[in-house]
């Protein structure tokens, strides 16, 4: 069976077979990730005793991305503070790459906070959890955003609401941009493209594939792969009226640049997936 056949089978929800050497690579990487946790998490908590900010979540995620096989390359200049990054979403590796490069926190749905291990690691990096029902009031959301900006200096959102194959770009959902309505003073929006090049479809978590199978495929993969983070020109959200206009402008810039990078038009996304990928219980209520 070819790699493409295996990829298609995984998208249908089938378990991907792993070779003996693949299991060895997976075990080595899992042990290396555990070692990083044992080193950086205690350092993080010790640092927080004497200081508000901590560099250790960023360092942990940077080295974790490398352990998983990602070789991150930053293209363009990212703003180091008072910035709201808006990015396309392909894999859980995106989080390691983006946070490891810039130290950014993330805006995520409240369900992520309840996910085992993932929710805890997200909280270490000052994730701003947004509820879909009984959403936080505007003032409370802005306060949460300000706290994350103080600690991490930047916040990232994936407005597609799910992961894709790197060849497509879904409509942007505006619910997670509500923290920019109204925008905190001085905060800019910077669109970001996460580009895996030729391996995007292999890395991508799409279709009916389980998170566990995707993690096993990535961690058992031979060799490394490039992840290019293209930081586009930032803009002021105050120049656009409301979160829908901010969303449309962000998506326009990302689509235009992604087409230029690929050298061909985007294609329709071939899979129907739930809007939330990280939580244990899926809430299928639509996001508007």
mmCIF file of C-alpha atoms in Angstrom:
data_model
loop_
_atom_site.group_PDB
_atom_site.id
_atom_site.type_symbol
_atom_site.label_atom_id
_atom_site.label_comp_id
_atom_site.label_asym_id
_atom_site.label_seq_id
_atom_site.Cartn_x
_atom_site.Cartn_y
_atom_site.Cartn_z
ATOM 1 C CA UNK A 1 0.000 0.000 0.000
ATOM 2 C CA UNK A 2 1.386 3.415 -0.999
ATOM 3 C CA UNK A 3 1.698 6.402 1.340
ATOM 4 C CA UNK A 4 -1.246 8.016 -0.446
ATOM 5 C CA UNK A 5 -3.382 4.906 0.056
ATOM 6 C CA UNK A 6 -2.476 4.916 3.752
ATOM 7 C CA UNK A 7 -3.347 8.604 3.981
ATOM 8 C CA UNK A 8 -6.732 8.071 2.379
ATOM 9 C CA UNK A 9 -7.442 5.127 4.654
ATOM 10 C CA UNK A 10 -6.578 7.228 7.701
ATOM 11 C CA UNK A 11 -8.997 9.947 6.558
ATOM 12 C CA UNK A 12 -11.716 7.276 6.414
ATOM 13 C CA UNK A 13 -11.013 6.468 10.055
ATOM 14 C CA UNK A 14 -8.952 3.321 9.501
ATOM 15 C CA UNK A 15 -5.977 2.592 11.748
ATOM 16 C CA UNK A 16 -2.666 3.175 9.992
ATOM 17 C CA UNK A 17 -0.255 0.215 10.188
ATOM 18 C CA UNK A 18 3.162 1.114 11.627
ATOM 19 C CA UNK A 19 6.382 -0.716 10.832
ATOM 20 C CA UNK A 20 8.758 -2.031 13.485
ATOM 21 C CA UNK A 21 11.111 0.910 12.912
ATOM 22 C CA UNK A 22 8.111 3.232 13.017
ATOM 23 C CA UNK A 23 7.274 1.985 16.520
ATOM 24 C CA UNK A 24 10.891 2.559 17.537
ATOM 25 C CA UNK A 25 10.772 6.148 16.257
ATOM 26 C CA UNK A 26 7.429 6.698 18.002
ATOM 27 C CA UNK A 27 8.753 5.362 21.313
ATOM 28 C CA UNK A 28 11.919 7.483 21.136
ATOM 29 C CA UNK A 29 9.933 10.632 20.367
ATOM 30 C CA UNK A 30 7.377 9.922 23.094
ATOM 31 C CA UNK A 31 10.161 9.469 25.651
ATOM 32 C CA UNK A 32 11.830 12.670 24.464
ATOM 33 C CA UNK A 33 8.543 14.583 24.877
ATOM 34 C CA UNK A 34 8.135 13.155 28.367
ATOM 35 C CA UNK A 35 11.679 14.250 29.216
ATOM 36 C CA UNK A 36 10.879 17.786 28.005
ATOM 37 C CA UNK A 37 7.793 17.876 30.231
ATOM 38 C CA UNK A 38 9.802 16.679 33.238
ATOM 39 C CA UNK A 39 12.381 19.416 32.656
ATOM 40 C CA UNK A 40 10.361 22.435 31.572
ATOM 41 C CA UNK A 41 7.139 22.149 33.591
ATOM 42 C CA UNK A 42 8.888 22.315 37.011
ATOM 43 C CA UNK A 43 11.057 25.170 35.724
ATOM 44 C CA UNK A 44 7.908 26.985 34.606
ATOM 45 C CA UNK A 45 6.228 26.697 37.998
ATOM 46 C CA UNK A 46 9.394 27.731 39.826
ATOM 47 C CA UNK A 47 9.782 30.751 37.582
ATOM 48 C CA UNK A 48 6.176 31.791 38.188
ATOM 49 C CA UNK A 49 6.880 31.984 41.915
ATOM 50 C CA UNK A 50 9.154 34.989 41.371
ATOM 51 C CA UNK A 51 7.910 36.453 38.075
ATOM 52 C CA UNK A 52 4.625 36.822 36.167
ATOM 53 C CA UNK A 53 5.892 35.783 32.750
ATOM 54 C CA UNK A 54 7.708 32.557 31.936
ATOM 55 C CA UNK A 55 9.866 31.619 28.928
ATOM 56 C CA UNK A 56 9.570 27.891 29.554
ATOM 57 C CA UNK A 57 6.271 27.092 27.770
ATOM 58 C CA UNK A 58 7.725 28.630 24.592
ATOM 59 C CA UNK A 59 10.967 26.674 24.974
ATOM 60 C CA UNK A 60 9.094 23.457 25.705
ATOM 61 C CA UNK A 61 6.895 23.839 22.604
ATOM 62 C CA UNK A 62 9.871 24.809 20.432
ATOM 63 C CA UNK A 63 11.809 21.685 21.349
ATOM 64 C CA UNK A 64 8.657 19.547 21.260
ATOM 65 C CA UNK A 65 8.096 20.588 17.642
ATOM 66 C CA UNK A 66 11.636 19.540 16.811
ATOM 67 C CA UNK A 67 11.230 16.208 18.591
ATOM 68 C CA UNK A 68 8.086 15.557 16.508
ATOM 69 C CA UNK A 69 10.124 16.069 13.332
ATOM 70 C CA UNK A 70 9.204 19.693 12.519
ATOM 71 C CA UNK A 71 11.929 22.016 11.300
ATOM 72 C CA UNK A 72 10.366 25.436 11.706
ATOM 73 C CA UNK A 73 11.341 28.316 9.432
ATOM 74 C CA UNK A 74 10.024 31.833 10.044
ATOM 75 C CA UNK A 75 9.431 33.907 6.894
ATOM 76 C CA UNK A 76 8.670 37.574 7.390
ATOM 77 C CA UNK A 77 8.720 39.466 10.652
ATOM 78 C CA UNK A 78 6.244 38.733 13.400
ATOM 79 C CA UNK A 79 5.191 41.404 15.851
ATOM 80 C CA UNK A 80 6.532 40.615 19.284
ATOM 81 C CA UNK A 81 3.800 42.182 21.367
ATOM 82 C CA UNK A 82 0.276 43.594 21.259
ATOM 83 C CA UNK A 83 -0.629 41.390 18.297
ATOM 84 C CA UNK A 84 -3.455 39.031 17.427
ATOM 85 C CA UNK A 85 -2.258 36.366 14.968
ATOM 86 C CA UNK A 86 -4.854 34.838 12.609
ATOM 87 C CA UNK A 87 -3.674 31.565 11.026
ATOM 88 C CA UNK A 88 -4.817 28.659 8.874
ATOM 89 C CA UNK A 89 -4.888 25.302 10.665
ATOM 90 C CA UNK A 90 -3.553 21.942 9.458
ATOM 91 C CA UNK A 91 -2.326 19.973 12.465
ATOM 92 C CA UNK A 92 -1.754 19.994 16.203
ATOM 93 C CA UNK A 93 1.875 20.539 15.202
ATOM 94 C CA UNK A 94 0.817 24.082 14.222
ATOM 95 C CA UNK A 95 0.501 24.914 17.917
ATOM 96 C CA UNK A 96 3.999 23.664 18.689
ATOM 97 C CA UNK A 97 5.473 25.527 15.724
ATOM 98 C CA UNK A 98 3.698 28.847 16.261
ATOM 99 C CA UNK A 99 4.134 28.994 20.029
ATOM 100 C CA UNK A 100 7.696 27.730 19.825
ATOM 101 C CA UNK A 101 8.586 30.448 17.326
ATOM 102 C CA UNK A 102 6.915 33.450 18.933
ATOM 103 C CA UNK A 103 5.714 32.413 22.391
ATOM 104 C CA UNK A 104 2.128 33.143 21.399
ATOM 105 C CA UNK A 105 -0.854 32.070 23.460
ATOM 106 C CA UNK A 106 -4.013 30.808 21.756
ATOM 107 C CA UNK A 107 -7.716 31.546 21.771
ATOM 108 C CA UNK A 108 -9.594 28.249 22.038
ATOM 109 C CA UNK A 109 -13.064 27.015 22.782
ATOM 110 C CA UNK A 110 -13.842 26.250 26.412
ATOM 111 C CA UNK A 111 -14.073 22.505 25.657
ATOM 112 C CA UNK A 112 -10.310 22.395 25.155
ATOM 113 C CA UNK A 113 -9.803 23.174 28.836
ATOM 114 C CA UNK A 114 -11.468 19.844 29.719
ATOM 115 C CA UNK A 115 -9.344 17.731 27.358
ATOM 116 C CA UNK A 116 -6.845 15.493 29.216
ATOM 117 C CA UNK A 117 -3.217 16.704 29.041
ATOM 118 C CA UNK A 118 -3.921 19.011 26.084
ATOM 119 C CA UNK A 119 -6.055 21.326 28.206
ATOM 120 C CA UNK A 120 -3.433 21.448 30.943
ATOM 121 C CA UNK A 121 -0.607 22.209 28.507
ATOM 122 C CA UNK A 122 -2.783 24.868 26.864
ATOM 123 C CA UNK A 123 -3.383 26.536 30.236
ATOM 124 C CA UNK A 124 0.378 26.718 30.848
ATOM 125 C CA UNK A 125 0.659 28.825 27.705
ATOM 126 C CA UNK A 126 -2.081 31.260 28.788
ATOM 127 C CA UNK A 127 -4.772 29.978 26.433
ATOM 128 C CA UNK A 128 -7.857 32.212 26.440
ATOM 129 C CA UNK A 129 -10.874 29.904 26.660
ATOM 130 C CA UNK A 130 -14.028 31.231 24.999
ATOM 131 C CA UNK A 131 -17.440 29.717 25.732
ATOM 132 C CA UNK A 132 -19.896 29.200 22.899
ATOM 133 C CA UNK A 133 -22.952 29.153 25.131
ATOM 134 C CA UNK A 134 -23.292 31.970 27.629
ATOM 135 C CA UNK A 135 -20.248 33.594 26.110
ATOM 136 C CA UNK A 136 -18.141 35.767 28.333
ATOM 137 C CA UNK A 137 -19.105 39.398 28.327
ATOM 138 C CA UNK A 138 -17.093 41.697 26.112
ATOM 139 C CA UNK A 139 -15.300 43.289 29.067
ATOM 140 C CA UNK A 140 -14.337 39.878 30.501
ATOM 141 C CA UNK A 141 -13.064 38.651 27.134
ATOM 142 C CA UNK A 142 -10.947 41.765 26.690
ATOM 143 C CA UNK A 143 -9.549 41.361 30.193
ATOM 144 C CA UNK A 144 -8.627 37.725 29.443
ATOM 145 C CA UNK A 145 -6.990 38.822 26.210
ATOM 146 C CA UNK A 146 -5.078 41.579 27.978
ATOM 147 C CA UNK A 147 -3.778 39.109 30.584
ATOM 148 C CA UNK A 148 -2.575 36.767 27.848
ATOM 149 C CA UNK A 149 -0.948 39.662 26.014
ATOM 150 C CA UNK A 150 0.824 40.735 29.208
ATOM 151 C CA UNK A 151 2.163 37.217 29.757
ATOM 152 C CA UNK A 152 2.770 36.067 26.175
ATOM 153 C CA UNK A 153 2.602 39.411 24.302
ATOM 154 C CA UNK A 154 0.631 37.761 21.473
ATOM 155 C CA UNK A 155 -2.454 35.600 20.925
ATOM 156 C CA UNK A 156 -3.261 33.269 17.995
ATOM 157 C CA UNK A 157 -6.630 32.091 16.686
ATOM 158 C CA UNK A 158 -7.499 29.478 14.020
ATOM 159 C CA UNK A 159 -10.748 30.912 12.601
ATOM 160 C CA UNK A 160 -11.399 27.984 10.232
ATOM 161 C CA UNK A 161 -12.497 26.162 13.383
ATOM 162 C CA UNK A 162 -10.906 22.871 12.313
ATOM 163 C CA UNK A 163 -7.862 21.382 10.603
ATOM 164 C CA UNK A 164 -7.564 21.021 6.821
ATOM 165 C CA UNK A 165 -5.193 19.479 4.271
ATOM 166 C CA UNK A 166 -3.012 22.498 3.500
ATOM 167 C CA UNK A 167 -4.496 22.757 0.000
ATOM 168 C CA UNK A 168 -7.767 24.375 1.058
ATOM 169 C CA UNK A 169 -8.969 27.306 3.134
ATOM 170 C CA UNK A 170 -12.344 27.101 4.845
ATOM 171 C CA UNK A 171 -14.598 30.079 5.575
ATOM 172 C CA UNK A 172 -13.494 31.909 8.703
ATOM 173 C CA UNK A 173 -15.799 31.741 11.700
ATOM 174 C CA UNK A 174 -16.030 34.978 13.614
ATOM 175 C CA UNK A 175 -16.875 33.760 17.127
ATOM 176 C CA UNK A 176 -13.249 33.625 18.273
ATOM 177 C CA UNK A 177 -12.638 37.133 16.961
ATOM 178 C CA UNK A 178 -15.166 38.545 19.409
ATOM 179 C CA UNK A 179 -12.253 39.575 21.647
ATOM 180 C CA UNK A 180 -11.498 42.200 18.993
ATOM 181 C CA UNK A 181 -14.942 43.754 19.185
ATOM 182 C CA UNK A 182 -14.024 46.357 20.246
ATOM 183 C CA UNK A 183 -10.249 45.853 19.836
ATOM 184 C CA UNK A 184 -8.029 46.587 22.831
ATOM 185 C CA UNK A 185 -6.078 49.823 22.278
ATOM 186 C CA UNK A 186 -2.863 49.379 20.309
ATOM 187 C CA UNK A 187 -3.431 45.731 19.339
ATOM 188 C CA UNK A 188 -2.798 44.839 15.677
ATOM 189 C CA UNK A 189 -3.909 41.814 13.636
ATOM 190 C CA UNK A 190 -1.245 39.852 11.743
ATOM 191 C CA UNK A 191 -2.312 37.060 9.354
ATOM 192 C CA UNK A 192 -0.077 33.971 9.351
ATOM 193 C CA UNK A 193 0.220 31.083 6.892
ATOM 194 C CA UNK A 194 1.290 27.690 8.230
ATOM 195 C CA UNK A 195 2.866 25.881 5.266
ATOM 196 C CA UNK A 196 3.988 22.225 5.329
ATOM 197 C CA UNK A 197 4.730 22.123 1.624
ATOM 198 C CA UNK A 198 4.600 18.693 0.002
ATOM 199 C CA UNK A 199 3.919 16.839 3.283
ATOM 200 C CA UNK A 200 0.873 18.920 4.272
ATOM 201 C CA UNK A 201 -1.634 16.237 3.327
ATOM 202 C CA UNK A 202 0.294 13.582 5.229
ATOM 203 C CA UNK A 203 0.619 15.688 8.361
ATOM 204 C CA UNK A 204 -2.917 17.096 8.205
ATOM 205 C CA UNK A 205 -5.567 15.810 10.617
ATOM 206 C CA UNK A 206 -8.617 15.480 8.395
ATOM 207 C CA UNK A 207 -11.691 13.387 7.726
ATOM 208 C CA UNK A 208 -12.634 10.713 10.240
ATOM 209 C CA UNK A 209 -9.111 10.110 11.506
ATOM 210 C CA UNK A 210 -8.772 9.917 15.273
ATOM 211 C CA UNK A 211 -6.354 12.185 17.099
ATOM 212 C CA UNK A 212 -4.464 9.166 18.398
ATOM 213 C CA UNK A 213 -3.959 7.711 14.919
ATOM 214 C CA UNK A 214 -2.787 11.073 13.593
ATOM 215 C CA UNK A 215 -0.304 11.475 16.443
ATOM 216 C CA UNK A 216 1.017 7.953 15.848
ATOM 217 C CA UNK A 217 1.431 8.624 12.126
ATOM 218 C CA UNK A 218 3.331 11.861 12.725
ATOM 219 C CA UNK A 219 5.529 10.533 15.532
ATOM 220 C CA UNK A 220 6.397 7.317 13.679
ATOM 221 C CA UNK A 221 7.251 9.130 10.448
ATOM 222 C CA UNK A 222 10.830 8.776 9.182
ATOM 223 C CA UNK A 223 12.947 11.902 9.049
ATOM 224 C CA UNK A 224 11.939 15.522 9.501
ATOM 225 C CA UNK A 225 9.679 17.929 7.627
ATOM 226 C CA UNK A 226 9.688 21.677 7.052
ATOM 227 C CA UNK A 227 7.090 23.977 8.576
ATOM 228 C CA UNK A 228 7.263 27.458 7.121
ATOM 229 C CA UNK A 229 5.494 30.200 9.063
ATOM 230 C CA UNK A 230 4.742 33.110 6.739
ATOM 231 C CA UNK A 231 3.999 36.243 8.762
ATOM 232 C CA UNK A 232 2.096 38.677 6.553
ATOM 233 C CA UNK A 233 1.735 42.436 6.878
ATOM 234 C CA UNK A 234 -0.201 43.381 10.023
ATOM 235 C CA UNK A 235 -3.193 45.709 10.017
ATOM 236 C CA UNK A 236 -5.184 47.651 12.588
ATOM 237 C CA UNK A 237 -8.564 46.119 13.488
ATOM 238 C CA UNK A 238 -9.782 49.637 14.152
ATOM 239 C CA UNK A 239 -9.785 50.198 10.373
ATOM 240 C CA UNK A 240 -12.528 47.565 9.972
ATOM 241 C CA UNK A 241 -16.025 47.641 11.372
ATOM 242 C CA UNK A 242 -16.542 44.603 13.565
ATOM 243 C CA UNK A 243 -15.295 41.042 13.733
ATOM 244 C CA UNK A 244 -16.855 39.999 10.406
ATOM 245 C CA UNK A 245 -14.931 42.660 8.520
ATOM 246 C CA UNK A 246 -11.725 41.761 10.392
ATOM 247 C CA UNK A 247 -12.299 38.087 9.547
ATOM 248 C CA UNK A 248 -12.901 38.819 5.851
ATOM 249 C CA UNK A 249 -9.759 40.937 5.570
ATOM 250 C CA UNK A 250 -7.629 38.326 7.343
ATOM 251 C CA UNK A 251 -8.927 35.543 5.115
ATOM 252 C CA UNK A 252 -8.452 37.621 1.958
ATOM 253 C CA UNK A 253 -4.801 38.220 2.784
ATOM 254 C CA UNK A 254 -4.142 34.594 3.740
ATOM 255 C CA UNK A 255 -5.857 33.207 0.625
ATOM 256 C CA UNK A 256 -3.993 35.588 -1.675
ATOM 257 C CA UNK A 257 -0.613 34.725 -0.175
ATOM 258 C CA UNK A 258 -1.350 30.978 0.033
ATOM 259 C CA UNK A 259 -2.234 30.839 -3.665
ATOM 260 C CA UNK A 260 1.047 32.629 -4.458
ATOM 261 C CA UNK A 261 3.018 30.169 -2.296
ATOM 262 C CA UNK A 262 1.355 27.101 -3.843
ATOM 263 C CA UNK A 263 1.460 28.451 -7.396
ATOM 264 C CA UNK A 264 -2.064 27.190 -8.061
ATOM 265 C CA UNK A 265 -5.626 27.898 -6.950
ATOM 266 C CA UNK A 266 -6.929 26.496 -3.690
ATOM 267 C CA UNK A 267 -9.163 23.469 -4.006
ATOM 268 C CA UNK A 268 -12.451 22.725 -2.235
ATOM 269 C CA UNK A 269 -12.002 20.857 1.048
ATOM 270 C CA UNK A 270 -13.074 17.265 0.512
ATOM 271 C CA UNK A 271 -14.046 16.391 4.078
ATOM 272 C CA UNK A 272 -16.841 17.275 6.451
ATOM 273 C CA UNK A 273 -15.490 17.513 9.986
ATOM 274 C CA UNK A 274 -16.796 18.660 13.372
ATOM 275 C CA UNK A 275 -15.931 22.284 14.175
ATOM 276 C CA UNK A 276 -14.094 21.315 17.374
ATOM 277 C CA UNK A 277 -11.316 18.739 17.180
ATOM 278 C CA UNK A 278 -9.704 18.706 20.629
ATOM 279 C CA UNK A 279 -12.543 18.083 23.061
ATOM 280 C CA UNK A 280 -13.764 14.741 24.367
ATOM 281 C CA UNK A 281 -17.439 15.504 23.793
ATOM 282 C CA UNK A 282 -18.365 17.048 20.453
ATOM 283 C CA UNK A 283 -20.906 19.856 20.532
ATOM 284 C CA UNK A 284 -22.375 20.083 17.051
ATOM 285 C CA UNK A 285 -24.142 23.365 17.662
ATOM 286 C CA UNK A 286 -23.145 25.670 14.789
ATOM 287 C CA UNK A 287 -20.834 28.574 15.401
ATOM 288 C CA UNK A 288 -21.818 31.926 14.004
#
